[in-house]
XYZ file of C-alpha atoms in Angstrom:
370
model
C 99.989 112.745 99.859
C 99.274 115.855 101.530
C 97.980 118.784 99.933
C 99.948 122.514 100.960
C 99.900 125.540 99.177
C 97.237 128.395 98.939
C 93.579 127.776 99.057
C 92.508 129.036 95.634
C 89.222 129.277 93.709
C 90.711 126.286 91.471
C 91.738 124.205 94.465
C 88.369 124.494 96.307
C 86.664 122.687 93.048
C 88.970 120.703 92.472
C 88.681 119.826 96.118
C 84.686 119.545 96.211
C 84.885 117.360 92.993
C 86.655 114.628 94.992
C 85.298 114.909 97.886
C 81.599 114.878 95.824
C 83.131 111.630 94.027
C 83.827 109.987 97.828
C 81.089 110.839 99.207
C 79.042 109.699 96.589
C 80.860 105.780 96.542
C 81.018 105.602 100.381
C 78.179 106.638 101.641
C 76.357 104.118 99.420
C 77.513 100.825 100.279
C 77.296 101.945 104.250
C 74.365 100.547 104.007
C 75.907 97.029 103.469
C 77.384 94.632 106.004
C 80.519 95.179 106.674
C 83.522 92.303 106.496
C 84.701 93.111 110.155
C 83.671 89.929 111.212
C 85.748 88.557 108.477
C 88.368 90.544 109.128
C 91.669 89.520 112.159
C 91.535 91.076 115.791
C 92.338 95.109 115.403
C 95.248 94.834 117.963
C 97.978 97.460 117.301
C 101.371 96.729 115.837
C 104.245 95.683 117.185
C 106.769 98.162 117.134
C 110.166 97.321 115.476
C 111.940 100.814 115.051
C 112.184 104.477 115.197
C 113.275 106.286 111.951
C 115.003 109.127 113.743
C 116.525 111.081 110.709
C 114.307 114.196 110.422
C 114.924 114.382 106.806
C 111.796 111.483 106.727
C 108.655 112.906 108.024
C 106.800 111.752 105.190
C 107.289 108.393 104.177
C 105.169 106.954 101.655
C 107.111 103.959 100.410
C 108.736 101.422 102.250
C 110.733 97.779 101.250
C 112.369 95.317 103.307
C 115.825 94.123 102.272
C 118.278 91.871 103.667
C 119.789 94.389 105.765
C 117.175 97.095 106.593
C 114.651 99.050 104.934
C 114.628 101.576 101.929
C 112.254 104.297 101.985
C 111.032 107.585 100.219
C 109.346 110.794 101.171
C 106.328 111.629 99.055
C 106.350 115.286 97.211
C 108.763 117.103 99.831
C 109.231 120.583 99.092
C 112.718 120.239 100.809
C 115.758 118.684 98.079
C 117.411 117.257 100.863
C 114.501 114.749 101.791
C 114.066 114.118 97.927
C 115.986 111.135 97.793
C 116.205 107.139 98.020
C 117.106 106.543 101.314
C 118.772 103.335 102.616
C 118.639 102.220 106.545
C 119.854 99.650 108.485
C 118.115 97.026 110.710
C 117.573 99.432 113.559
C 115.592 102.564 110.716
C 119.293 104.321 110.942
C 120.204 105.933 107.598
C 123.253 104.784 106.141
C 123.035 105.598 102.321
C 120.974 108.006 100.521
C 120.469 108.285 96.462
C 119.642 111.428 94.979
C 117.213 111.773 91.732
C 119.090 112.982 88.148
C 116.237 116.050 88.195
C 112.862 116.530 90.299
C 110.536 114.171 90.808
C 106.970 115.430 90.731
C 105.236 113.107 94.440
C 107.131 109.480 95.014
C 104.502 107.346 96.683
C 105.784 103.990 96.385
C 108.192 101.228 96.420
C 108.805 97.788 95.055
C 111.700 96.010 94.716
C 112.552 93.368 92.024
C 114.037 89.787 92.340
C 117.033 91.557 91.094
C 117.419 93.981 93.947
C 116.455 96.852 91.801
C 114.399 98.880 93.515
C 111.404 100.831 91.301
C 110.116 104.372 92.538
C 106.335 105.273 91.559
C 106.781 108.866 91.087
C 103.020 108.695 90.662
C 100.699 111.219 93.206
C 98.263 113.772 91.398
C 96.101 115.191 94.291
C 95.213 117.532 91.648
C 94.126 114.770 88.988
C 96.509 117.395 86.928
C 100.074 115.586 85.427
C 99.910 114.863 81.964
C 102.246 111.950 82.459
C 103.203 109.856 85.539
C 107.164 108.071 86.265
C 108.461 105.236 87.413
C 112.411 105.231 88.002
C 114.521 102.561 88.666
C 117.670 102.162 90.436
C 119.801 99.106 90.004
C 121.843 97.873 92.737
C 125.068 99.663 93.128
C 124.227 102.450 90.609
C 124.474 106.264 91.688
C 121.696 107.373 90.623
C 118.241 106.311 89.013
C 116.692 106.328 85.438
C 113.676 108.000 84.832
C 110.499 106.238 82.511
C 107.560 108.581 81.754
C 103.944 106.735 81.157
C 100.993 107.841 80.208
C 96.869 107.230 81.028
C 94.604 106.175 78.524
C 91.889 107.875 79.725
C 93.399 110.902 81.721
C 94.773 111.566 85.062
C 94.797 109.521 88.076
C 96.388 109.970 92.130
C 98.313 106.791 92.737
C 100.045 105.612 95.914
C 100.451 102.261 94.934
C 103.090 99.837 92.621
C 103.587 96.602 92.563
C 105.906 94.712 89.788
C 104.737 91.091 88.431
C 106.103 88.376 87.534
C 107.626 89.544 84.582
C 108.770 92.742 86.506
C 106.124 94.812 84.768
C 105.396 97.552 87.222
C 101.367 97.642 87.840
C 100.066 101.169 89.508
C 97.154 101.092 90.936
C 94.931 104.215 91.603
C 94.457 105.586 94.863
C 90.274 105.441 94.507
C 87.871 107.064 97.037
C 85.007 104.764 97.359
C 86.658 101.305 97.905
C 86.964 100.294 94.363
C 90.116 100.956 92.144
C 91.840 100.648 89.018
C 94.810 98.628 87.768
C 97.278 100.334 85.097
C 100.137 98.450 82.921
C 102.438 99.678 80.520
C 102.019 98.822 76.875
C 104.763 97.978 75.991
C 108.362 97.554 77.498
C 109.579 100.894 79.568
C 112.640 102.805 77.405
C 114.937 105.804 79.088
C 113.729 108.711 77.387
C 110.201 107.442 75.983
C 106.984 108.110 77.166
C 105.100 104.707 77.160
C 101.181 104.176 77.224
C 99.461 102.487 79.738
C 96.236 100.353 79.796
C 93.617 99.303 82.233
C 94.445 95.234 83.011
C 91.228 95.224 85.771
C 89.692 96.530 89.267
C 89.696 95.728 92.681
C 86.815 96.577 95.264
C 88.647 96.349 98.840
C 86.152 94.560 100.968
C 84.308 97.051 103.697
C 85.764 96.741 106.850
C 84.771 99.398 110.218
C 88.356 99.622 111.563
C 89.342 102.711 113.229
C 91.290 105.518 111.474
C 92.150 108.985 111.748
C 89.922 109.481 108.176
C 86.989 106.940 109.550
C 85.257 105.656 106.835
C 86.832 107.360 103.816
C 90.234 106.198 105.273
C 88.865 102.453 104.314
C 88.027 102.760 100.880
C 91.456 104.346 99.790
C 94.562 102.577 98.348
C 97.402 104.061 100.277
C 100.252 101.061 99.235
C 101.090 97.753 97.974
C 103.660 94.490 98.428
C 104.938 91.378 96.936
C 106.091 88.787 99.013
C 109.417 87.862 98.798
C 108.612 84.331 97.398
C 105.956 85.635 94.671
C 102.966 83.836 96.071
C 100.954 86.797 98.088
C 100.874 90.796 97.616
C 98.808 93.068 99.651
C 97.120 96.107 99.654
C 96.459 98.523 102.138
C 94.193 101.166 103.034
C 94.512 103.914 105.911
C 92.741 101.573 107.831
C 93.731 97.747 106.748
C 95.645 95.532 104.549
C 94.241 93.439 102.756
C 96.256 89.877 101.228
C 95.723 87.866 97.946
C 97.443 84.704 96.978
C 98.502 84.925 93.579
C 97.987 81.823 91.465
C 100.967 80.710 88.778
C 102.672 84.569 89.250
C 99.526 86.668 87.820
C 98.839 89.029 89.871
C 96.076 90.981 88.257
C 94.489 87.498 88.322
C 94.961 87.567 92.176
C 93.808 90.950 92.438
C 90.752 90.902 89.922
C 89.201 87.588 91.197
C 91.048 86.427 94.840
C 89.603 86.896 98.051
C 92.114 88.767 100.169
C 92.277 87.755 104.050
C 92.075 90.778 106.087
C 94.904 92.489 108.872
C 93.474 95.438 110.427
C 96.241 98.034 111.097
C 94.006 100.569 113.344
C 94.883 104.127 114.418
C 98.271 104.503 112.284
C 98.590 108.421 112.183
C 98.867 108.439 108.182
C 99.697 104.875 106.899
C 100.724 104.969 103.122
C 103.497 102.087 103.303
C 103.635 98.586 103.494
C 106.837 95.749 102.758
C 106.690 92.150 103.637
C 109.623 91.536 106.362
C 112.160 89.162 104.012
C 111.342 85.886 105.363
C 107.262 87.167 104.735
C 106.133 85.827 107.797
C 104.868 90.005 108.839
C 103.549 92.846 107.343
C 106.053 95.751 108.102
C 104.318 99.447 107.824
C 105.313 102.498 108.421
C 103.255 106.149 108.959
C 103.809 109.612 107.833
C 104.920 111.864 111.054
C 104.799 115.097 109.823
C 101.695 116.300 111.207
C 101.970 114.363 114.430
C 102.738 116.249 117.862
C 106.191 117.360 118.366
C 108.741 114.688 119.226
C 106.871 111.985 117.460
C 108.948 109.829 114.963
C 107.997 107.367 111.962
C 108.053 103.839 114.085
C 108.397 100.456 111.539
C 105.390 98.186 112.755
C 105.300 94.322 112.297
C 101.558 92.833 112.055
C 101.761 88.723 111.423
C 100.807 86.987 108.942
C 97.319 85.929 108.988
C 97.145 81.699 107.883
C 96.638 81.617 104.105
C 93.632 79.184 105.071
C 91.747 82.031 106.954
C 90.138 82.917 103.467
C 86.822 83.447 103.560
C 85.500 82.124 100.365
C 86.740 81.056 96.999
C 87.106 83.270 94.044
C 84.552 85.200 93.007
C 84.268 83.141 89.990
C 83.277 80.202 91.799
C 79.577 78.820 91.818
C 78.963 79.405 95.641
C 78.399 82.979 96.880
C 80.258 85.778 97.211
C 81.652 86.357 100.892
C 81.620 90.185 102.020
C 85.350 90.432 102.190
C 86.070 88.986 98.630
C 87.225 91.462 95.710
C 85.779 91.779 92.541
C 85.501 93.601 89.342
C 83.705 97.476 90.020
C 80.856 96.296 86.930
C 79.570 93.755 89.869
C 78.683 96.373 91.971
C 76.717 98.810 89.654
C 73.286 97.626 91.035
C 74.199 96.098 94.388
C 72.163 98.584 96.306
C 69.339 99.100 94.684
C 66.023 100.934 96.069
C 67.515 100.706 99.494
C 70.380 103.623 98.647
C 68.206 106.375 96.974
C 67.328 108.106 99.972
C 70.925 108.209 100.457
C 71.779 109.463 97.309
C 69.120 112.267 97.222
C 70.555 113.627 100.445
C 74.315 114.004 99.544
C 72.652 115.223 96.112
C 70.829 117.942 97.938
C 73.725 118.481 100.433
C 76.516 119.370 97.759
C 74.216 121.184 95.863
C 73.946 123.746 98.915
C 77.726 123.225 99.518
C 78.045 124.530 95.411
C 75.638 127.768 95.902
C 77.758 128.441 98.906
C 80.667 128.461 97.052
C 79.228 130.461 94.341
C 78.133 133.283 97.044
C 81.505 133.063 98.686
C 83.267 133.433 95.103
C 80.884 136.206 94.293
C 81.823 138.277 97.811
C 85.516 138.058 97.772
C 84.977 139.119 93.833
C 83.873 142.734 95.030
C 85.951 143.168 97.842
């Protein structure tokens, strides 16, 4: 999501908080291999479309269907690009869907076995919404219903869903230093309810050094997710890369808490927050945000193959040999990874926000009198 709006006292915390909080997760692992070398050839998609419609500057969701693509704007301050929007083979529009009342920042799409297609009305830049929605549109309806959850230990930014086997919808947090967080409701989703979520596991994306407009904080970010068509994979990406986990017997947490994902590097997108599998799931389709991007510049569907389901690095990470760089793991296995080697590195950002702080105090303090 992008942030707009005035540049307030508030927002400035708010602002150094998270950017303390990245800083603070990737700086320390940079010390660590990385899993390039792990990780496919960082050749550039392939392009398959131009989404000409200038009602979608923003996409941040994005599914493959049997005839084309649906796709959603994240928080648009314009009503007429708040909507569900349906194209055709080619990224024409040829059906739009508008929302009962507002939605707060759409970030993501998955689509059930079904054909009804789930919205994660889920971004909080702000770390700010008391609850978070999901809304669901069955094929043919006019319009979609709206199902309010909740946190169980206070707000997150999401750009992520994916639904599991049971059709449970499973958000996962956006992070900031490679590692995130898995959320499930409670209990079955009702119209009109607000349900409670709970934490069901993390995920720390392997390291990777694939270029990105954001550089390294652009790889340790969860921008979107997939299922494959037939069940058996789902994917992740980053600004930078996706990353793919088989999923054993339909559980994905399982996949996601314990796999080792094999790597496609999807360099230089402009803003990439979506990712579908193409129907037959031979490719990764993705799709960037163009809003921001030099005049005349439109959102262009990429396809990326495949990579072989036996390019895997390593085995689980519950297996007896050792952990490969590029496999994903629960965040409590990383606690003392770095050890004596990463203090240095700690002081310094330590010492460096602290000056950034009594800036900020000084500057708060000036404007104060004027």
């Amino acid at each position: 999501m992008r942030v707009r709006g005035r540049l307030t006292w508030a927002r400035c915390s708010r602002a150094g908080a998270a950017l303390a909080a990245v800083l603070a997760g990737a700086l320390t692992p940079a010390v660590l291999p990385t899993a390039s070398a792990a990780a496919g050839t960082a050749a550039a998609g392939t392009p398959v479309c131009q989404v000409r419609d200038d009602r979608l500057r923003e996409i941040s969701g994005m599914v493959a269907t049997d005839d084309g693509y649906v796709v959603i704007n994240d928080g648009a301050d314009d009503e007429a690009r708040r909507r569900i929007f349906f194209l055709d083979e080619r990224c024409a529009v040829v059906r739009s869907v508008a929302y009962p009342s507002r939605p707060r920042d759409t970030e993501d799409l998955a689509i059930a076995r079904d054909g009804t297609v789930w919205v994660g009305d889920t971004g909080d830049n702000d770390h700010s919404r008391p609850t978070i929605a999901i809304w669901r549109l069955a094929p043919g309806a006019a319009k979609p219903v709206l199902h309010r959850m909740t946190y169980p230990d206070g707000p997150h930014d999401a750009e992520a869903l994916l639904l599991d086997a049971d059709d449970r919808p499973l958000v996962i947090t956006k992070g900031g230093s490679g590692t995130v967080t898995l959320y499930a409701p409670t209990t079955a989703l009702r119209p009109g309810a607000t349900t409670p979520m709970a934490s069901v596991g993390q995920v720390t994306l392997p390291r990777t050094s694939t270029s990105n407009p954001f550089s390294f904080l652009g790889r340790g970010v969860v921008t979107g997710a997939a299922s494959a068509p037939d069940g058996r994979r789902v994917v992740l990406r980053s600004y930078a890369d996706a990353f793919e986990y088989d999923v054993p017997a339909g559980d994905v947490v399982t996949a996601l808490t314990s796999g080792t994902p094999r790597i496609t590097p999807l360099p230089d997108e402009p803003q990439g927050e979506s990712i579908t599998y193409s129907r037959d799931g031979r490719s990764l389709l993705t799709v960037s945000e163009s809003a921001d991007q030099p005049p005349g510049t439109r959102p262009t569907v990429l396809r990326y193959p495949v990579p072989d389901a036996m390019a895997a690095a390593a085995g689980p990470t519950g297996s007896d040999g050792p952990v490969a760089s590029t496999s994903a793991r629960p965040a409590a296995e990383e606690a003392g990874g770095a050890g004596d080697r990463t203090w240095p590195l700690v002081a310094g950002v330590g010492t460096l926000l602290a000056l950034v702080g009594l800036g900020g105090v000084l500057w708060w303090r000036h404007t104060a009198r004027r």
